[in-house]
Amino acid sequence: MDTIAVDVLIVGAGGCGLNLSIFLADLGVDFLCVERSTRLANLPKAHYLNQRTMEILRQHGVADDIYAMGTPPENMSRAMWLTTLGGDGPHDRKVIHEMDGIGGSGDSQRAIYERDSACRSANLPLIRSEPIFRRHADARAPGRLRFGTELLGFSQDADGVTATIRDVASGEESTVRAQYLIAADGGRTIGKALGNKMVGPSGLAKNVTVHFTADLSKVLLDDRVMLHFFIHPTRRGPLASGALVPAGGADAKWGRHSKEWIFHFMVAPDDPAKFDEAVVSQQIRELLKLPDLQMDVHKISHWMIEAVLAERYQYGRVILAGDAAHRHPPASGLGLNTGIQDAHNLAWKLALVTRGQASAALLDSYEAERRPIGSFNVAWALSSYWNHLLSAASIFAIHPANVYEAVGQPDEDNEIAGLFADTPDGRMRRARTAEVFNTHRVEMYDHDVELGYVYEQGARIPDGTPAPARDPWGTVYVPTTRPGHRLPHAWLERDGQRVSTHDLLDDKASLVLIANARGAAWCEAARQLATELKLPLLAVRIAADGDALDADRAWQALSEVDETGALLVRPDAIVAWRARRGVADPHHELKQALQQILRPAH
């Protein structure tokens, strides 16, 4: 039996595993990624990639390919709730509510999102993004992705992990000896073998997702709308609503002219119906009131809504990431985004530890940092998901005099006709309903959820300052350089080029010391320590005579340190330490900070 020696073994080549492969390849880490399936996932899910994820993909040279294939901003700038797309009844083809689209793509949020990041959010379903991720991983680490290879078992000791893998087609087995094993397998095998428990509600509802081709260009109302939500005017129960999302296609058309579509509808968890092609096609036609719609169904998937979090993220030298650590309802699009951000947090730590530039204790910070974020994001997604039921219910229950609904005798004519009536009562109903529907800002523009997360424990040195108060709606993001927070974005000028503060980071696991105009001593200390400690440590002074120029004076306001101060930024763009002003011995102060971050005491 062959024995393969690597630093890191990744099990699972989904969105998380593939991106971890890209990051480790860029960082020069010797790894092997195995995936039991012989092909990529064919599920049209996880289409929304938020700003923070796109910043990470930009850092590693992947973002441009996502943007090139993804939805143009103008075709994802609105969200709309409708009764139907067809039909000739008095309440068909009615717009119940509309608002700006997800991720700051709409007019009301665009300037805010552009202010806070060099990247816009993107939309591209996993059936299109995973091939991009695989192409980048294969190009950077040829032969290190092995599809059609399954994990048979593993054991760990004080020095590493020994795993047995098997080629599914040939049956040939190999032994892998790695320093660390990363479970990016969706929780299918490794977590269970470790006795990990997924905490939280599962089996909340069954969703049916249908990927199909159809021409909807003549019935859709607005080319800007990416998210269409349908609430049928007369049907009740789980089969009375659905969501329609464009999937693009080989012709790269989006908006109304998208050829491929994704339709989601919810059914009761115990519904015994068989949702095959004939049934789902009829269901979609009935919900949309398009009885003659010609559809070519590509894929039908059934999946349960759950909101669960791993009890632990790390078991010795085995570490859980992505869906193996957290699984979310689809609202707010946090599942894949959280998984890619797990990989980004983990990659630089694995790089420095396997190189011997940091102690193994640095990896203990992964769970301390990422599990609270996973917990928050799972809860947020669940709340966003249930919010759709709240808004749908508001249509039929918003009127205080509507006793019919309260006693279980809904008067559909009263409910729907009353909502759209051109009367004072109808206007009141629409105003109240709009108030409820506007709560979907927790999903459409949860800007602070995407950028404002903070690591209160882990590889950072607190400076005693309080965190900015977080907006309970998740909308208002307050940039800060407080240790544990994401480095704020500001535009700078460097070598005649406009660059973001995030462009001061590289893709080689380098830490960056950022000093202001009178912080030359900090930069000199950083350069000395890079040699002395054999660390990848860069130094940048932002000044007219420095390494970058704060031409717009934006960084001056965002840095939160004076002209003699400095920040130490981790490779994942998290501020690790800051000195609000100069000190007598910057070499000593910075060395202590580096040692505390990279070689923490157990």
Tab-separated table of N, CA and C in Angstrom, residues 159-300:
chain	number	residue	atom	x	y	z
A	159	ASP	N	1.489	13.473	16.866
A	159	ASP	CA	2.252	14.126	15.804
A	159	ASP	C	1.492	14.292	14.495
A	160	GLY	N	0.341	13.650	14.364
A	160	GLY	CA	-0.359	13.774	13.099
A	160	GLY	C	-1.528	12.827	12.970
A	161	VAL	N	-1.999	12.694	11.734
A	161	VAL	CA	-3.166	11.867	11.408
A	161	VAL	C	-2.761	10.856	10.342
A	162	THR	N	-3.197	9.631	10.523
A	162	THR	CA	-2.996	8.592	9.519
A	162	THR	C	-4.359	8.205	8.965
A	163	ALA	N	-4.509	8.311	7.667
A	163	ALA	CA	-5.797	8.037	7.021
A	163	ALA	C	-5.618	7.005	5.919
A	164	THR	N	-6.664	6.239	5.682
A	164	THR	CA	-6.696	5.301	4.565
A	164	THR	C	-7.706	5.800	3.546
A	165	ILE	N	-7.261	5.916	2.299
A	165	ILE	CA	-8.141	6.367	1.222
A	165	ILE	C	-8.191	5.292	0.139
A	166	ARG	N	-9.243	5.311	-0.651
A	166	ARG	CA	-9.407	4.302	-1.690
A	166	ARG	C	-9.913	4.942	-2.972
A	167	ASP	N	-9.319	4.565	-4.075
A	167	ASP	CA	-9.808	4.962	-5.392
A	167	ASP	C	-11.089	4.183	-5.662
A	168	VAL	N	-12.196	4.882	-5.841
A	168	VAL	CA	-13.500	4.232	-5.970
A	168	VAL	C	-13.553	3.325	-7.192
A	169	ALA	N	-12.954	3.745	-8.297
A	169	ALA	CA	-13.038	2.961	-9.538
A	169	ALA	C	-12.157	1.717	-9.485
A	170	SER	N	-10.915	1.864	-9.041
A	170	SER	CA	-9.969	0.747	-9.079
A	170	SER	C	-9.950	-0.082	-7.802
A	171	GLY	N	-10.409	0.512	-6.714
A	171	GLY	CA	-10.335	-0.164	-5.426
A	171	GLY	C	-8.971	-0.070	-4.772
A	172	GLU	N	-8.034	0.582	-5.406
A	172	GLU	CA	-6.674	0.697	-4.858
A	172	GLU	C	-6.674	1.581	-3.614
A	173	GLU	N	-6.029	1.103	-2.569
A	173	GLU	CA	-5.973	1.835	-1.309
A	173	GLU	C	-4.599	2.452	-1.097
A	174	SER	N	-4.592	3.576	-0.375
A	174	SER	CA	-3.354	4.263	-0.030
A	174	SER	C	-3.448	4.761	1.398
A	175	THR	N	-2.303	4.936	2.008
A	175	THR	CA	-2.222	5.531	3.336
A	175	THR	C	-1.745	6.967	3.198
A	176	VAL	N	-2.398	7.865	3.908
A	176	VAL	CA	-1.979	9.267	3.930
A	176	VAL	C	-1.549	9.616	5.342
A	177	ARG	N	-0.358	10.168	5.445
A	177	ARG	CA	0.125	10.668	6.732
A	177	ARG	C	0.187	12.189	6.630
A	178	ALA	N	-0.597	12.861	7.470
A	178	ALA	CA	-0.692	14.322	7.420
A	178	ALA	C	-0.550	14.892	8.822
A	179	GLN	N	-0.109	16.130	8.890
A	179	GLN	CA	-0.075	16.801	10.188
A	179	GLN	C	-1.497	17.114	10.662
A	180	TYR	N	-2.376	17.474	9.708
A	180	TYR	CA	-3.745	17.860	10.062
A	180	TYR	C	-4.722	17.316	9.032
A	181	LEU	N	-5.902	16.972	9.514
A	181	LEU	CA	-7.001	16.515	8.668
A	181	LEU	C	-8.129	17.533	8.765
A	182	ILE	N	-8.577	18.046	7.625
A	182	ILE	CA	-9.665	19.024	7.588
A	182	ILE	C	-10.912	18.341	7.046
A	183	ALA	N	-11.948	18.318	7.866
A	183	ALA	CA	-13.220	17.721	7.463
A	183	ALA	C	-14.070	18.784	6.786
A	184	ALA	N	-14.090	18.752	5.461
A	184	ALA	CA	-14.949	19.629	4.668
A	184	ALA	C	-15.942	18.759	3.909
A	185	ASP	N	-16.407	17.725	4.590
A	185	ASP	CA	-17.221	16.674	3.963
A	185	ASP	C	-18.708	16.849	4.206
A	186	GLY	N	-19.122	18.042	4.649
A	186	GLY	CA	-20.538	18.286	4.891
A	186	GLY	C	-21.077	17.588	6.120
A	187	GLY	N	-20.199	17.007	6.934
A	187	GLY	CA	-20.639	16.306	8.134
A	187	GLY	C	-21.061	14.878	7.891
A	188	ARG	N	-20.742	14.356	6.712
A	188	ARG	CA	-21.243	13.026	6.355
A	188	ARG	C	-20.511	11.900	7.089
A	189	THR	N	-19.198	12.059	7.309
A	189	THR	CA	-18.445	10.920	7.850
A	189	THR	C	-17.577	11.277	9.055
A	190	ILE	N	-16.720	12.274	8.912
A	190	ILE	CA	-15.676	12.495	9.911
A	190	ILE	C	-16.259	12.951	11.246
A	191	GLY	N	-17.159	13.926	11.203
A	191	GLY	CA	-17.772	14.393	12.438
A	191	GLY	C	-18.468	13.272	13.177
A	192	LYS	N	-19.176	12.425	12.439
A	192	LYS	CA	-19.873	11.302	13.067
A	192	LYS	C	-18.885	10.329	13.695
A	193	ALA	N	-17.772	10.082	13.000
A	193	ALA	CA	-16.771	9.163	13.529
A	193	ALA	C	-16.151	9.697	14.819
A	194	LEU	N	-16.085	11.006	14.948
A	194	LEU	CA	-15.524	11.645	16.135
A	194	LEU	C	-16.537	11.752	17.274
A	195	GLY	N	-17.798	11.426	16.980
A	195	GLY	CA	-18.845	11.580	17.984
A	195	GLY	C	-19.347	13.004	18.105
A	196	ASN	N	-19.077	13.813	17.078
A	196	ASN	CA	-19.542	15.196	17.119
A	196	ASN	C	-21.062	15.259	17.076
A	197	LYS	N	-21.636	16.171	17.839
A	197	LYS	CA	-23.077	16.406	17.820
A	197	LYS	C	-23.364	17.731	17.141
A	198	MET	N	-24.369	17.730	16.279
A	198	MET	CA	-24.838	18.962	15.653
A	198	MET	C	-25.991	19.488	16.498
A	199	VAL	N	-25.808	20.662	17.050
A	199	VAL	CA	-26.757	21.242	18.000
A	199	VAL	C	-27.683	22.209	17.273
A	200	GLY	N	-28.983	22.076	17.496
A	200	GLY	CA	-29.936	22.990	16.892
A	200	GLY	C	-31.063	22.250	16.211
A	201	PRO	N	-32.075	22.989	15.764
A	201	PRO	CA	-33.241	22.349	15.149
A	201	PRO	C	-32.958	21.826	13.750
A	202	SER	N	-33.466	20.642	13.464
A	202	SER	CA	-33.361	20.071	12.119
A	202	SER	C	-34.726	19.516	11.735
A	203	GLY	N	-34.902	19.193	10.472
A	203	GLY	CA	-36.184	18.675	10.017
A	203	GLY	C	-37.310	19.675	10.142
A	204	LEU	N	-36.976	20.982	10.006
A	204	LEU	CA	-37.986	22.025	10.185
A	204	LEU	C	-38.996	22.048	9.038
A	205	ALA	N	-38.525	21.786	7.865
A	205	ALA	CA	-39.385	21.756	6.680
A	205	ALA	C	-38.616	21.066	5.572
A	206	LYS	N	-39.351	20.544	4.616
A	206	LYS	CA	-38.707	19.925	3.456
A	206	LYS	C	-38.813	20.883	2.275
A	207	ASN	N	-37.686	21.161	1.649
A	207	ASN	CA	-37.675	22.013	0.477
A	207	ASN	C	-37.452	21.168	-0.776
A	208	VAL	N	-38.126	21.554	-1.821
A	208	VAL	CA	-37.910	20.951	-3.133
A	208	VAL	C	-37.331	22.039	-4.024
A	209	THR	N	-36.179	21.765	-4.626
A	209	THR	CA	-35.525	22.718	-5.522
A	209	THR	C	-35.505	22.130	-6.921
A	210	VAL	N	-35.941	22.920	-7.873
A	210	VAL	CA	-36.038	22.467	-9.255
A	210	VAL	C	-35.178	23.364	-10.139
A	211	HIS	N	-34.271	22.767	-10.873
A	211	HIS	CA	-33.434	23.491	-11.836
A	211	HIS	C	-33.985	23.168	-13.219
A	212	PHE	N	-34.396	24.195	-13.948
A	212	PHE	CA	-35.058	23.954	-15.223
A	212	PHE	C	-34.761	25.067	-16.221
A	213	THR	N	-35.022	24.776	-17.460
A	213	THR	CA	-34.923	25.755	-18.543
A	213	THR	C	-36.327	26.120	-18.996
A	214	ALA	N	-36.571	27.411	-19.155
A	214	ALA	CA	-37.858	27.896	-19.662
A	214	ALA	C	-37.681	29.340	-20.102
A	215	ASP	N	-38.573	29.771	-20.968
A	215	ASP	CA	-38.579	31.165	-21.421
A	215	ASP	C	-39.638	31.927	-20.626
A	216	LEU	N	-39.167	32.766	-19.700
A	216	LEU	CA	-40.073	33.570	-18.872
A	216	LEU	C	-39.992	35.046	-19.226
A	217	SER	N	-39.340	35.360	-20.315
A	217	SER	CA	-39.061	36.762	-20.641
A	217	SER	C	-40.317	37.588	-20.881
A	218	LYS	N	-41.406	36.930	-21.300
A	218	LYS	CA	-42.620	37.685	-21.632
A	218	LYS	C	-43.566	37.856	-20.448
A	219	VAL	N	-43.287	37.183	-19.336
A	219	VAL	CA	-44.206	37.270	-18.195
A	219	VAL	C	-43.571	37.943	-16.973
A	220	LEU	N	-42.251	38.035	-16.915
A	220	LEU	CA	-41.616	38.734	-15.798
A	220	LEU	C	-41.767	40.234	-15.979
A	221	LEU	N	-41.859	40.937	-14.876
A	221	LEU	CA	-42.245	42.346	-14.929
A	221	LEU	C	-41.074	43.316	-14.937
A	222	ASP	N	-39.907	42.880	-14.457
A	222	ASP	CA	-38.831	43.839	-14.222
A	222	ASP	C	-37.497	43.132	-14.404
A	223	ASP	N	-36.680	43.635	-15.306
A	223	ASP	CA	-35.403	43.005	-15.614
A	223	ASP	C	-34.399	43.134	-14.472
A	224	ARG	N	-34.668	43.995	-13.505
A	224	ARG	CA	-33.744	44.210	-12.389
A	224	ARG	C	-33.919	43.176	-11.283
A	225	VAL	N	-35.007	42.439	-11.301
A	225	VAL	CA	-35.349	41.562	-10.181
A	225	VAL	C	-34.608	40.229	-10.293
A	226	MET	N	-33.869	39.900	-9.244
A	226	MET	CA	-33.211	38.600	-9.183
A	226	MET	C	-34.004	37.620	-8.322
A	227	LEU	N	-34.606	38.115	-7.252
A	227	LEU	CA	-35.349	37.271	-6.331
A	227	LEU	C	-36.837	37.535	-6.476
A	228	HIS	N	-37.555	36.548	-7.008
A	228	HIS	CA	-39.015	36.608	-7.104
A	228	HIS	C	-39.600	35.663	-6.066
A	229	PHE	N	-40.463	36.191	-5.211
A	229	PHE	CA	-41.156	35.371	-4.221
A	229	PHE	C	-42.645	35.392	-4.558
A	230	PHE	N	-43.267	34.222	-4.545
A	230	PHE	CA	-44.672	34.119	-4.935
A	230	PHE	C	-45.529	33.683	-3.751
A	231	ILE	N	-46.638	34.380	-3.577
A	231	ILE	CA	-47.626	34.036	-2.557
A	231	ILE	C	-48.965	33.943	-3.292
A	232	HIS	N	-49.403	32.737	-3.496
A	232	HIS	CA	-50.583	32.503	-4.330
A	232	HIS	C	-51.808	33.169	-3.700
A	233	PRO	N	-52.677	33.795	-4.510
A	233	PRO	CA	-53.786	34.562	-3.936
A	233	PRO	C	-54.870	33.725	-3.273
A	234	THR	N	-54.979	32.434	-3.623
A	234	THR	CA	-56.072	31.642	-3.041
A	234	THR	C	-55.612	30.352	-2.385
A	235	ARG	N	-54.468	29.816	-2.776
A	235	ARG	CA	-54.009	28.561	-2.171
A	235	ARG	C	-53.490	28.816	-0.764
A	236	ARG	N	-53.539	27.796	0.078
A	236	ARG	CA	-53.072	27.894	1.451
A	236	ARG	C	-52.121	26.733	1.755
A	237	GLY	N	-51.345	26.888	2.807
A	237	GLY	CA	-50.473	25.816	3.245
A	237	GLY	C	-49.105	25.871	2.593
A	238	PRO	N	-48.287	24.839	2.818
A	238	PRO	CA	-46.911	24.842	2.322
A	238	PRO	C	-46.786	24.967	0.804
A	239	LEU	N	-47.793	24.493	0.063
A	239	LEU	CA	-47.704	24.535	-1.394
A	239	LEU	C	-48.282	25.816	-1.976
A	240	ALA	N	-48.372	26.857	-1.167
A	240	ALA	CA	-48.977	28.101	-1.626
A	240	ALA	C	-47.947	29.172	-1.953
A	241	SER	N	-46.653	28.859	-1.820
A	241	SER	CA	-45.644	29.878	-2.066
A	241	SER	C	-44.410	29.248	-2.674
A	242	GLY	N	-43.547	30.076	-3.224
A	242	GLY	CA	-42.313	29.595	-3.831
A	242	GLY	C	-41.396	30.753	-4.152
A	243	ALA	N	-40.178	30.431	-4.550
A	243	ALA	CA	-39.184	31.451	-4.896
A	243	ALA	C	-38.531	31.078	-6.213
A	244	LEU	N	-38.315	32.079	-7.053
A	244	LEU	CA	-37.747	31.890	-8.384
A	244	LEU	C	-36.475	32.726	-8.497
A	245	VAL	N	-35.377	32.078	-8.930
A	245	VAL	CA	-34.080	32.746	-9.046
A	245	VAL	C	-33.473	32.391	-10.396
A	246	PRO	N	-32.968	33.364	-11.147
A	246	PRO	CA	-32.307	33.032	-12.412
A	246	PRO	C	-31.003	32.283	-12.165
A	247	ALA	N	-30.684	31.351	-13.051
A	247	ALA	CA	-29.448	30.574	-12.927
A	247	ALA	C	-28.477	30.867	-14.048
A	248	GLY	N	-28.802	31.852	-14.887
A	248	GLY	CA	-27.890	32.180	-15.977
A	248	GLY	C	-27.904	31.087	-17.027
A	249	GLY	N	-26.736	30.613	-17.396
A	249	GLY	CA	-26.637	29.577	-18.411
A	249	GLY	C	-25.452	29.808	-19.303
A	250	ALA	N	-25.278	28.898	-20.237
A	250	ALA	CA	-24.118	28.974	-21.121
A	250	ALA	C	-24.112	30.250	-21.955
A	251	ASP	N	-25.292	30.797	-22.214
A	251	ASP	CA	-25.345	32.011	-23.044
A	251	ASP	C	-25.112	33.276	-22.221
A	252	ALA	N	-24.943	33.118	-20.914
A	252	ALA	CA	-24.608	34.237	-20.009
A	252	ALA	C	-25.684	35.307	-19.952
A	253	LYS	N	-26.931	34.946	-20.288
A	253	LYS	CA	-28.021	35.913	-20.170
A	253	LYS	C	-28.602	35.856	-18.767
A	254	TRP	N	-29.008	37.021	-18.266
A	254	TRP	CA	-29.565	37.116	-16.937
A	254	TRP	C	-30.846	37.928	-16.990
A	255	GLY	N	-31.384	38.252	-15.847
A	255	GLY	CA	-32.634	38.997	-15.823
A	255	GLY	C	-33.767	38.203	-16.435
A	256	ARG	N	-34.691	38.891	-17.070
A	256	ARG	CA	-35.851	38.234	-17.676
A	256	ARG	C	-35.450	37.227	-18.746
A	257	HIS	N	-34.265	37.433	-19.338
A	257	HIS	CA	-33.854	36.615	-20.470
A	257	HIS	C	-32.984	35.430	-20.066
A	258	SER	N	-32.857	35.198	-18.780
A	258	SER	CA	-32.148	33.999	-18.326
A	258	SER	C	-32.851	32.768	-18.888
A	259	LYS	N	-32.071	31.819	-19.359
A	259	LYS	CA	-32.653	30.588	-19.901
A	259	LYS	C	-32.897	29.552	-18.814
A	260	GLU	N	-32.036	29.552	-17.805
A	260	GLU	CA	-32.157	28.564	-16.747
A	260	GLU	C	-32.626	29.229	-15.460
A	261	TRP	N	-33.394	28.456	-14.679
A	261	TRP	CA	-34.017	28.995	-13.477
A	261	TRP	C	-33.939	27.984	-12.339
A	262	ILE	N	-34.033	28.513	-11.140
A	262	ILE	CA	-34.112	27.703	-9.930
A	262	ILE	C	-35.413	28.066	-9.232
A	263	PHE	N	-36.210	27.059	-8.908
A	263	PHE	CA	-37.460	27.305	-8.194
A	263	PHE	C	-37.452	26.488	-6.906
A	264	HIS	N	-37.737	27.160	-5.784
A	264	HIS	CA	-37.805	26.499	-4.485
A	264	HIS	C	-39.247	26.544	-3.981
A	265	PHE	N	-39.726	25.442	-3.460
A	265	PHE	CA	-40.985	25.494	-2.708
A	265	PHE	C	-40.887	24.553	-1.516
A	266	MET	N	-41.652	24.863	-0.511
A	266	MET	CA	-41.579	24.146	0.748
A	266	MET	C	-42.777	23.217	0.885
A	267	VAL	N	-42.536	22.036	1.458
A	267	VAL	CA	-43.610	21.101	1.750
A	267	VAL	C	-43.464	20.657	3.204
A	268	ALA	N	-44.489	20.089	3.750
A	268	ALA	CA	-44.443	19.605	5.128
A	268	ALA	C	-43.397	18.497	5.246
A	269	PRO	N	-42.683	18.435	6.370
A	269	PRO	CA	-41.629	17.426	6.519
A	269	PRO	C	-42.120	15.995	6.316
A	270	ASP	N	-43.375	15.742	6.669
A	270	ASP	CA	-43.902	14.377	6.555
A	270	ASP	C	-44.768	14.175	5.314
A	271	ASP	N	-44.698	15.101	4.371
A	271	ASP	CA	-45.500	14.976	3.149
A	271	ASP	C	-45.054	13.740	2.372
A	272	PRO	N	-45.963	12.786	2.134
A	272	PRO	CA	-45.569	11.541	1.471
A	272	PRO	C	-45.520	11.654	-0.048
A	273	ALA	N	-45.905	12.796	-0.591
A	273	ALA	CA	-45.989	12.936	-2.051
A	273	ALA	C	-44.628	12.711	-2.695
A	274	LYS	N	-44.650	12.136	-3.857
A	274	LYS	CA	-43.434	11.936	-4.634
A	274	LYS	C	-43.295	13.097	-5.614
A	275	PHE	N	-42.318	13.939	-5.365
A	275	PHE	CA	-42.158	15.129	-6.199
A	275	PHE	C	-41.194	14.806	-7.340
A	276	ASP	N	-41.730	14.093	-8.325
A	276	ASP	CA	-40.939	13.772	-9.506
A	276	ASP	C	-41.122	14.872	-10.544
A	277	GLU	N	-40.584	14.661	-11.741
A	277	GLU	CA	-40.604	15.718	-12.748
A	277	GLU	C	-42.026	16.140	-13.103
A	278	ALA	N	-42.913	15.186	-13.253
A	278	ALA	CA	-44.291	15.519	-13.625
A	278	ALA	C	-44.961	16.330	-12.528
A	279	VAL	N	-44.752	15.947	-11.278
A	279	VAL	CA	-45.405	16.639	-10.169
A	279	VAL	C	-44.842	18.038	-9.975
A	280	VAL	N	-43.504	18.167	-9.989
A	280	VAL	CA	-42.937	19.504	-9.748
A	280	VAL	C	-43.252	20.447	-10.902
A	281	SER	N	-43.269	19.936	-12.116
A	281	SER	CA	-43.601	20.781	-13.255
A	281	SER	C	-45.024	21.316	-13.118
A	282	GLN	N	-45.939	20.443	-12.720
A	282	GLN	CA	-47.316	20.876	-12.521
A	282	GLN	C	-47.428	21.850	-11.358
A	283	GLN	N	-46.680	21.576	-10.296
A	283	GLN	CA	-46.695	22.476	-9.133
A	283	GLN	C	-46.243	23.884	-9.523
A	284	ILE	N	-45.179	23.982	-10.279
A	284	ILE	CA	-44.675	25.293	-10.692
A	284	ILE	C	-45.683	25.986	-11.601
A	285	ARG	N	-46.242	25.254	-12.534
A	285	ARG	CA	-47.237	25.852	-13.436
A	285	ARG	C	-48.438	26.378	-12.656
A	286	GLU	N	-48.869	25.632	-11.649
A	286	GLU	CA	-50.033	26.067	-10.870
A	286	GLU	C	-49.701	27.262	-9.987
A	287	LEU	N	-48.540	27.242	-9.353
A	287	LEU	CA	-48.170	28.368	-8.499
A	287	LEU	C	-48.024	29.655	-9.301
A	288	LEU	N	-47.438	29.543	-10.484
A	288	LEU	CA	-47.222	30.728	-11.309
A	288	LEU	C	-48.444	31.073	-12.160
A	289	LYS	N	-49.403	30.153	-12.230
A	289	LYS	CA	-50.566	30.284	-13.119
A	289	LYS	C	-50.121	30.436	-14.571
A	290	LEU	N	-49.212	29.556	-14.958
A	290	LEU	CA	-48.738	29.481	-16.341
A	290	LEU	C	-48.961	28.045	-16.814
A	291	PRO	N	-50.215	27.662	-17.120
A	291	PRO	CA	-50.534	26.260	-17.403
A	291	PRO	C	-49.840	25.706	-18.637
A	292	ASP	N	-49.437	26.567	-19.555
A	292	ASP	CA	-48.828	26.093	-20.801
A	292	ASP	C	-47.312	26.280	-20.816
A	293	LEU	N	-46.714	26.568	-19.664
A	293	LEU	CA	-45.277	26.826	-19.619
A	293	LEU	C	-44.489	25.591	-20.053
A	294	GLN	N	-43.654	25.776	-21.050
A	294	GLN	CA	-42.780	24.698	-21.514
A	294	GLN	C	-41.522	24.675	-20.652
A	295	MET	N	-41.251	23.528	-20.025
A	295	MET	CA	-40.130	23.413	-19.101
A	295	MET	C	-39.270	22.206	-19.439
A	296	ASP	N	-37.979	22.380	-19.336
A	296	ASP	CA	-37.030	21.274	-19.451
A	296	ASP	C	-36.355	21.141	-18.092
A	297	VAL	N	-36.765	20.157	-17.301
A	297	VAL	CA	-36.263	19.989	-15.939
A	297	VAL	C	-34.918	19.270	-15.969
A	298	HIS	N	-33.904	19.887	-15.335
A	298	HIS	CA	-32.556	19.315	-15.295
A	298	HIS	C	-32.295	18.530	-14.017
A	299	LYS	N	-32.785	19.045	-12.902
A	299	LYS	CA	-32.449	18.434	-11.624
A	299	LYS	C	-33.522	18.766	-10.604
A	300	ILE	N	-33.918	17.768	-9.817
A	300	ILE	CA	-34.830	17.977	-8.691
A	300	ILE	C	-34.106	17.498	-7.435
